[in-house]
Amino acid sequence: MSMNNQGRPTGVGTSGFASTSGSALLPNEPLLFEIGDTEHSGVDLPDVTISNDRLGGFERKSKLDLAGLTEPEAMRHYVRLSRLNHSIDSGMYPLGSCTMKHNPRLNEKMARLSGFSDIHPLQPVSTVQGALTLMNELSHWLMTLTNTAAVALTPKAGAHGELLGMMAIKAAQDAAGQSHRTIVLVPESAHGTNPATAAFLGYSVKPIPARADGTVDVQAVKDALSTDVAAIMLTNPNTCGLFEPQVIEIAEAVHQAGAFFYCDGANFNAIMGVVRPGDLGIDAMHINLHKTFSTPHGGGGPGAGPVVLSEALAPFAPVPFVRKGAGGLELVEHAKDSALGRITAFQGQMGMYVRALTYMLSHGGDGLAQAAQDAVLNANYIKARLAHAFSVPFGDYPTMHEALFDDTFLAGTGVTTLDFAKALIDEGFHPMTMYFPLVVHGAMLIEPTESESKQTLDRFCDVMEELAADAKAGNKERFTSAPLKAPRRRLDETRAARSPILKWERT
Amino acid sequence: MRYLPHSDAERAEMLGVIGAANIDALFSAVPKSALKSFDLGLPAHSPEFLVEAHMRALAAKNRAGADGPFFVGAGAYRHHVPATVDHLIQRSEWLTAYTPYQPEISQGTLQMLFEFQTQVAKLTGMDVANASLYDGSTGTAEAVLMARRLTRRNKIVLSGGLHPHYRDVVRAYLKDDADLEILSASPEGQGDILDHIDENTAAIVVQTPDFYGHLRNVKTAADAAHAKGALLIVVITEVVSLGVLEAPGALGADIVVAEGQSIGNALNFGGPYLGLMATRKEFIRQMPGRLCGETVDADGQRGFVLTLSTREQHIRREKATSNICTNSGLCALAFSIHMALLGEAGFTRLARLNHAQACKLADALAGVPGVEVLNKSFFNELTIRTAQPAAQLIERLAERGILAGVPVSRLEPTNPDVANLLVLAATELTTDSDISELCVALAEELA
Amino acid sequence: MTTKFTPDHEYIRVEGATGVVGITNYAQEALGDIVFVELPSVGKVLKKGDEAAVVESVKAASEIYAPVSGTVTEINEALSGEPGLVNQDPTAGGWIYKIAIADAGELDGLLDDAGYADLTK
């Protein structure tokens, strides 16, 4: 059987500490269905009777059984629930590879202008010229920041963008009579979406091992390249928080072999305005607007994943896209010879385009570069402050926007990376990303972003140092029983998975 | 720059702690030829009021739904969203939280998702629902792939009443697939899918109300599919219809995919929207997307976690059910809050009101010379045949301030049979005077 | 009755022409609580090294490979309702499937008790 070095399941703690959950300001909240009933409603609507309905005999006979709440009840339910969440606005969220930066409220305000929020994707193009202009402006910024020839805005999220980028590569290979290229190279340190995307398109995935220093070896890539390889999917800066120093040589080798270079742009925040991926030889790269350009994560989406494309891939962009026409901007919705077609019903995540462009205009080119440099500065600061107490897997050279530690420093303490992270919760911080990248044992991946002040970074580092010292001092209990101050103690994930309860049932 | 906390003095102090001479030293791994080797030529940072002025100017060049009579539907619908919904989803703890991977400090999002899954399961009449997908169109493509995994068969048949964009998305996902059978457009509501099911069929995909507004017989489709061992995927683009129409789960559907935008979410020019997906209990391991489940914590208190995550890409990598990595969390929250505000009583009233307005629209249109209403049945949307090509008609009506619907030719440009067809929707926001204004204008244009 | 092991932590207990296959105690401890077992279908023909089943813990999914070639003759249905049996006793109630061994010679290439014990030291 295959072994996987993902985190071990969360154990159920047996500490004798009293739980603080259910305290006055962090109330337990019943389920909506335990509060409301089918008669209550928070929306006043006339109760119309229809004498001559046109429902064709398909009227509902089964019961809906949907609980309703009046407005004050709803307000309280959702406000109380919200207080059980950690959020960027309430505290540092140093999740590596997630880029949890400040979400400016001007973005939200702009997205709610009725000229953006109250327009229909299929209303006449003559009535949405401002929206198309906005899409063009966003495209200009994205292409300029990446030095690329084209951008496909429509992907709904990073993974969707990745799918589109690889579809475009496949279409380009097919068009060039290269359909026999069925292999995609993916470094072992890659995010799980990369191999999932390649496999989805019918490619077989050939893993590229990481070098001891956490980067990809150009020679390993050259050895793996052949006339059967369609593309390489490379994350740069990579998932270990390092810039791939040989990226240009890798791109050249890939192109020489007739393959394309897909770059996972998840970590673009480290280099925006400082390095243009197009100068590194990429052919396609998705940009997570919800990471780099501050559109809110919203508890798990919606995201947006526009894909920039090189000259070679530009003809393979999907519809719809905006084009200048004689009478103004046009929306091209059907490309007769588009190899790709359409990957989502409408124009993509307009609400996110508005927020991202607002953010870009606020920063300007200079501010974006400064933000990237501050993000890198912050990660290196954390690394510098904590190196003495933690263990650094890849030696003493600068990192990009993430600081990566392994669990060597916890050897013999009985404390795991997971325990350590849970203890961080009790100190008011969201845990870092754990056990990712997989190539590092017990990985702790910390991404402070540019949004954290020096004061917050210092407090975070103080807490991290204190926790490391306490773990080494043998105070295992503090870690294995953590968290104690959160709305819940550790949850029994085994129970949840063995007999899944996925909805509320009336008892 | 207002979003960046460091002063230059602090930056210098931090570089000192790091032991770097300057910021460029931290970028030493970047090839010299690529580091700051360019002038971006982008504008400099800008104060809030100037950014706002720029965005307002762009917004002003668009004609908003509220600016006049509005009958555009075809997969996205203009409904009222209560003020409470938009207030709540902008609360920091909802807006600026990440995916709930640390359940101890994410119970708000998790409990909401559990409630959302319950609402969707009840609405569709299915056993289980996931925590949402990107939108209805990509959800349809995912459902098709799921049906193939479940049946280990390949043939997929798409009804001629399926939204053309959804059809195109499925086509893009299943590129070059000989086993994808697409039936020709059926604007009259004619059903022919039952004759296309065979022993190699994984699933048939039927939309109701269909793209042209007709209500389709789900029960007949389910029986025919099941007789051949195939699955029935039901697609719904107007989820409000479930307030008056029978739940597909009660009629034998195996997978239900819906666009959830109508509840809680604005039109937003096409996104972000909300894909709903529900299925039978025995199929959950092949369902894509996140799932939230109930459990207990170390103190025995009820709590919620993301579960069955071994289906997902971050664990299965190339063996995952899908490459999907995110859901549409905030849109799901808006949906869930709006649905909670409606409750069964409000939701059914809302659906009846939509249907009532559409009945008025149909009756009024039937009286306009040069207009033929094609639908015998509908929920809140219907198709008319006009005496002139619908695309030009729409433009002329837009000049008069009326957004009169979607010409089918915009989605089916190569099909000459649909050139004179127009799809119109009415919702609770459609007033009687909107309808009469439309009919007067139509009569004049067609005269 | 002999039991042989693969370096990938499967065991096969030979009972005449049939082999009972599961994962070792070492493997179940390393995986943690098993929450789901994807069983092969009876009648499935496997070549040595083919993926035969999948065991899932909360955060990992591991393929179970066929230690020898043959045909699946029986599966442990009890695991569908109670995957934890794999943790409780992987070699008794936690067996996964039985295989009609096509080529007994393949058994010689597997590890014996001592060899596997060495591997997991």
PDB file of N, CA, C and O in Angstrom, chain B residues 152-190:
ATOM      1  N   ARG B 152     -19.846   3.824 -14.661  1.00  0.00           N
ATOM      2  CA  ARG B 152     -18.777   3.267 -15.503  1.00  0.00           C
ATOM      3  C   ARG B 152     -19.251   3.126 -16.956  1.00  0.00           C
ATOM      4  O   ARG B 152     -18.879   2.203 -17.671  1.00  0.00           O
ATOM      5  N   ARG B 153     -20.159   3.991 -17.336  1.00  0.00           N
ATOM      6  CA  ARG B 153     -20.581   4.070 -18.738  1.00  0.00           C
ATOM      7  C   ARG B 153     -20.170   5.432 -19.258  1.00  0.00           C
ATOM      8  O   ARG B 153     -19.829   6.315 -18.481  1.00  0.00           O
ATOM      9  N   ASN B 154     -20.268   5.619 -20.561  1.00  0.00           N
ATOM     10  CA  ASN B 154     -19.724   6.843 -21.137  1.00  0.00           C
ATOM     11  C   ASN B 154     -20.720   7.795 -21.784  1.00  0.00           C
ATOM     12  O   ASN B 154     -20.520   8.989 -21.812  1.00  0.00           O
ATOM     13  N   LYS B 155     -21.784   7.247 -22.330  1.00  0.00           N
ATOM     14  CA  LYS B 155     -22.644   8.102 -23.146  1.00  0.00           C
ATOM     15  C   LYS B 155     -23.438   9.096 -22.279  1.00  0.00           C
ATOM     16  O   LYS B 155     -24.022   8.728 -21.273  1.00  0.00           O
ATOM     17  N   ILE B 156     -23.417  10.326 -22.726  1.00  0.00           N
ATOM     18  CA  ILE B 156     -24.151  11.395 -22.049  1.00  0.00           C
ATOM     19  C   ILE B 156     -25.069  12.032 -23.084  1.00  0.00           C
ATOM     20  O   ILE B 156     -24.630  12.359 -24.186  1.00  0.00           O
ATOM     21  N   VAL B 157     -26.328  12.201 -22.750  1.00  0.00           N
ATOM     22  CA  VAL B 157     -27.258  12.841 -23.676  1.00  0.00           C
ATOM     23  C   VAL B 157     -27.750  14.146 -23.054  1.00  0.00           C
ATOM     24  O   VAL B 157     -28.253  14.159 -21.927  1.00  0.00           O
ATOM     25  N   LEU B 158     -27.586  15.243 -23.801  1.00  0.00           N
ATOM     26  CA  LEU B 158     -28.043  16.549 -23.329  1.00  0.00           C
ATOM     27  C   LEU B 158     -29.349  16.913 -24.030  1.00  0.00           C
ATOM     28  O   LEU B 158     -29.425  16.903 -25.259  1.00  0.00           O
ATOM     29  N   SER B 159     -30.335  17.243 -23.253  1.00  0.00           N
ATOM     30  CA  SER B 159     -31.636  17.637 -23.789  1.00  0.00           C
ATOM     31  C   SER B 159     -31.517  18.911 -24.626  1.00  0.00           C
ATOM     32  O   SER B 159     -30.691  19.787 -24.349  1.00  0.00           O
ATOM     33  N   GLY B 160     -32.372  19.035 -25.611  1.00  0.00           N
ATOM     34  CA  GLY B 160     -32.418  20.236 -26.439  1.00  0.00           C
ATOM     35  C   GLY B 160     -32.969  21.443 -25.688  1.00  0.00           C
ATOM     36  O   GLY B 160     -32.966  22.557 -26.208  1.00  0.00           O
ATOM     37  N   GLY B 161     -33.420  21.218 -24.461  1.00  0.00           N
ATOM     38  CA  GLY B 161     -33.913  22.328 -23.647  1.00  0.00           C
ATOM     39  C   GLY B 161     -32.887  22.827 -22.652  1.00  0.00           C
ATOM     40  O   GLY B 161     -33.154  23.741 -21.870  1.00  0.00           O
ATOM     41  N   LEU B 162     -31.679  22.211 -22.683  1.00  0.00           N
ATOM     42  CA  LEU B 162     -30.623  22.649 -21.766  1.00  0.00           C
ATOM     43  C   LEU B 162     -30.090  24.016 -22.200  1.00  0.00           C
ATOM     44  O   LEU B 162     -29.931  24.281 -23.396  1.00  0.00           O
ATOM     45  N   HIS B 163     -29.829  24.878 -21.233  1.00  0.00           N
ATOM     46  CA  HIS B 163     -29.261  26.203 -21.491  1.00  0.00           C
ATOM     47  C   HIS B 163     -28.058  26.055 -22.435  1.00  0.00           C
ATOM     48  O   HIS B 163     -27.141  25.295 -22.137  1.00  0.00           O
ATOM     49  N   PRO B 164     -28.051  26.768 -23.560  1.00  0.00           N
ATOM     50  CA  PRO B 164     -26.955  26.586 -24.528  1.00  0.00           C
ATOM     51  C   PRO B 164     -25.569  26.818 -23.925  1.00  0.00           C
ATOM     52  O   PRO B 164     -24.610  26.145 -24.312  1.00  0.00           O
ATOM     53  N   HIS B 165     -25.445  27.759 -23.001  1.00  0.00           N
ATOM     54  CA  HIS B 165     -24.144  27.963 -22.368  1.00  0.00           C
ATOM     55  C   HIS B 165     -23.743  26.733 -21.551  1.00  0.00           C
ATOM     56  O   HIS B 165     -22.571  26.360 -21.513  1.00  0.00           O
ATOM     57  N   TYR B 166     -24.698  26.134 -20.868  1.00  0.00           N
ATOM     58  CA  TYR B 166     -24.397  24.943 -20.070  1.00  0.00           C
ATOM     59  C   TYR B 166     -23.935  23.819 -20.995  1.00  0.00           C
ATOM     60  O   TYR B 166     -22.979  23.105 -20.706  1.00  0.00           O
ATOM     61  N   ARG B 167     -24.650  23.687 -22.110  1.00  0.00           N
ATOM     62  CA  ARG B 167     -24.270  22.691 -23.109  1.00  0.00           C
ATOM     63  C   ARG B 167     -22.826  22.934 -23.571  1.00  0.00           C
ATOM     64  O   ARG B 167     -22.024  22.014 -23.656  1.00  0.00           O
ATOM     65  N   ASP B 168     -22.508  24.216 -23.831  1.00  0.00           N
ATOM     66  CA  ASP B 168     -21.165  24.540 -24.322  1.00  0.00           C
ATOM     67  C   ASP B 168     -20.103  24.229 -23.263  1.00  0.00           C
ATOM     68  O   ASP B 168     -18.992  23.827 -23.590  1.00  0.00           O
ATOM     69  N   VAL B 169     -20.432  24.452 -22.005  1.00  0.00           N
ATOM     70  CA  VAL B 169     -19.472  24.158 -20.937  1.00  0.00           C
ATOM     71  C   VAL B 169     -19.232  22.651 -20.842  1.00  0.00           C
ATOM     72  O   VAL B 169     -18.090  22.196 -20.737  1.00  0.00           O
ATOM     73  N   VAL B 170     -20.312  21.876 -20.919  1.00  0.00           N
ATOM     74  CA  VAL B 170     -20.150  20.413 -20.899  1.00  0.00           C
ATOM     75  C   VAL B 170     -19.283  19.983 -22.078  1.00  0.00           C
ATOM     76  O   VAL B 170     -18.376  19.163 -21.948  1.00  0.00           O
ATOM     77  N   ARG B 171     -19.541  20.586 -23.223  1.00  0.00           N
ATOM     78  CA  ARG B 171     -18.775  20.255 -24.428  1.00  0.00           C
ATOM     79  C   ARG B 171     -17.288  20.568 -24.221  1.00  0.00           C
ATOM     80  O   ARG B 171     -16.413  19.782 -24.591  1.00  0.00           O
ATOM     81  N   ALA B 172     -16.993  21.707 -23.605  1.00  0.00           N
ATOM     82  CA  ALA B 172     -15.585  22.062 -23.369  1.00  0.00           C
ATOM     83  C   ALA B 172     -14.937  21.086 -22.386  1.00  0.00           C
ATOM     84  O   ALA B 172     -13.786  20.686 -22.564  1.00  0.00           O
ATOM     85  N   TYR B 173     -15.687  20.690 -21.358  1.00  0.00           N
ATOM     86  CA  TYR B 173     -15.120  19.766 -20.371  1.00  0.00           C
ATOM     87  C   TYR B 173     -14.891  18.374 -20.969  1.00  0.00           C
ATOM     88  O   TYR B 173     -13.989  17.676 -20.570  1.00  0.00           O
ATOM     89  N   LEU B 174     -15.766  17.966 -21.902  1.00  0.00           N
ATOM     90  CA  LEU B 174     -15.659  16.628 -22.491  1.00  0.00           C
ATOM     91  C   LEU B 174     -15.111  16.693 -23.911  1.00  0.00           C
ATOM     92  O   LEU B 174     -15.534  15.967 -24.789  1.00  0.00           O
ATOM     93  N   LYS B 175     -14.195  17.574 -24.142  1.00  0.00           N
ATOM     94  CA  LYS B 175     -13.699  17.845 -25.484  1.00  0.00           C
ATOM     95  C   LYS B 175     -13.451  16.574 -26.310  1.00  0.00           C
ATOM     96  O   LYS B 175     -12.907  15.607 -25.815  1.00  0.00           O
ATOM     97  N   ASP B 176     -13.830  16.627 -27.561  1.00  0.00           N
ATOM     98  CA  ASP B 176     -13.577  15.531 -28.507  1.00  0.00           C
ATOM     99  C   ASP B 176     -14.175  14.216 -28.053  1.00  0.00           C
ATOM    100  O   ASP B 176     -13.610  13.159 -28.280  1.00  0.00           O
ATOM    101  N   ASP B 177     -15.290  14.288 -27.407  1.00  0.00           N
ATOM    102  CA  ASP B 177     -15.831  13.073 -26.833  1.00  0.00           C
ATOM    103  C   ASP B 177     -16.945  12.541 -27.711  1.00  0.00           C
ATOM    104  O   ASP B 177     -18.001  13.145 -27.847  1.00  0.00           O
ATOM    105  N   ALA B 178     -16.704  11.381 -28.303  1.00  0.00           N
ATOM    106  CA  ALA B 178     -17.698  10.804 -29.203  1.00  0.00           C
ATOM    107  C   ALA B 178     -18.948  10.365 -28.463  1.00  0.00           C
ATOM    108  O   ALA B 178     -20.003  10.179 -29.066  1.00  0.00           O
ATOM    109  N   ASP B 179     -18.825  10.183 -27.156  1.00  0.00           N
ATOM    110  CA  ASP B 179     -19.965   9.697 -26.379  1.00  0.00           C
ATOM    111  C   ASP B 179     -20.857  10.808 -25.848  1.00  0.00           C
ATOM    112  O   ASP B 179     -21.719  10.571 -25.018  1.00  0.00           O
ATOM    113  N   LEU B 180     -20.614  12.038 -26.269  1.00  0.00           N
ATOM    114  CA  LEU B 180     -21.480  13.138 -25.859  1.00  0.00           C
ATOM    115  C   LEU B 180     -22.493  13.393 -26.976  1.00  0.00           C
ATOM    116  O   LEU B 180     -22.122  13.775 -28.080  1.00  0.00           O
ATOM    117  N   GLU B 181     -23.764  13.156 -26.674  1.00  0.00           N
ATOM    118  CA  GLU B 181     -24.806  13.354 -27.673  1.00  0.00           C
ATOM    119  C   GLU B 181     -25.614  14.590 -27.305  1.00  0.00           C
ATOM    120  O   GLU B 181     -26.193  14.663 -26.229  1.00  0.00           O
ATOM    121  N   ILE B 182     -25.621  15.557 -28.220  1.00  0.00           N
ATOM    122  CA  ILE B 182     -26.299  16.818 -27.951  1.00  0.00           C
ATOM    123  C   ILE B 182     -27.528  16.912 -28.850  1.00  0.00           C
ATOM    124  O   ILE B 182     -27.399  16.922 -30.072  1.00  0.00           O
ATOM    125  N   LEU B 183     -28.686  16.971 -28.260  1.00  0.00           N
ATOM    126  CA  LEU B 183     -29.913  17.041 -29.055  1.00  0.00           C
ATOM    127  C   LEU B 183     -30.132  18.472 -29.521  1.00  0.00           C
ATOM    128  O   LEU B 183     -29.746  19.431 -28.854  1.00  0.00           O
ATOM    129  N   SER B 184     -30.760  18.606 -30.679  1.00  0.00           N
ATOM    130  CA  SER B 184     -30.919  19.951 -31.232  1.00  0.00           C
ATOM    131  C   SER B 184     -31.931  20.753 -30.417  1.00  0.00           C
ATOM    132  O   SER B 184     -32.793  20.195 -29.738  1.00  0.00           O
ATOM    133  N   ALA B 185     -31.779  22.058 -30.492  1.00  0.00           N
ATOM    134  CA  ALA B 185     -32.573  22.973 -29.677  1.00  0.00           C
ATOM    135  C   ALA B 185     -34.071  22.677 -29.819  1.00  0.00           C
ATOM    136  O   ALA B 185     -34.558  22.418 -30.921  1.00  0.00           O
ATOM    137  N   SER B 186     -34.783  22.737 -28.702  1.00  0.00           N
ATOM    138  CA  SER B 186     -36.207  22.416 -28.749  1.00  0.00           C
ATOM    139  C   SER B 186     -37.039  23.553 -28.146  1.00  0.00           C
ATOM    140  O   SER B 186     -37.572  23.423 -27.058  1.00  0.00           O
ATOM    141  N   PRO B 187     -37.109  24.671 -28.880  1.00  0.00           N
ATOM    142  CA  PRO B 187     -37.809  25.843 -28.347  1.00  0.00           C
ATOM    143  C   PRO B 187     -39.308  25.641 -28.133  1.00  0.00           C
ATOM    144  O   PRO B 187     -39.932  26.414 -27.427  1.00  0.00           O
ATOM    145  N   GLU B 188     -39.864  24.617 -28.740  1.00  0.00           N
ATOM    146  CA  GLU B 188     -41.300  24.378 -28.541  1.00  0.00           C
ATOM    147  C   GLU B 188     -41.536  23.468 -27.337  1.00  0.00           C
ATOM    148  O   GLU B 188     -42.668  23.089 -27.070  1.00  0.00           O
ATOM    149  N   GLY B 189     -40.452  23.072 -26.682  1.00  0.00           N
ATOM    150  CA  GLY B 189     -40.607  22.200 -25.529  1.00  0.00           C
ATOM    151  C   GLY B 189     -40.768  20.744 -25.899  1.00  0.00           C
ATOM    152  O   GLY B 189     -41.111  19.913 -25.075  1.00  0.00           O
ATOM    153  N   GLN B 190     -40.529  20.443 -27.185  1.00  0.00           N
ATOM    154  CA  GLN B 190     -40.693  19.063 -27.624  1.00  0.00           C
ATOM    155  C   GLN B 190     -39.638  18.183 -26.952  1.00  0.00           C
ATOM    156  O   GLN B 190     -38.493  18.547 -26.831  1.00  0.00           O
TER     157      GLN B 190
END
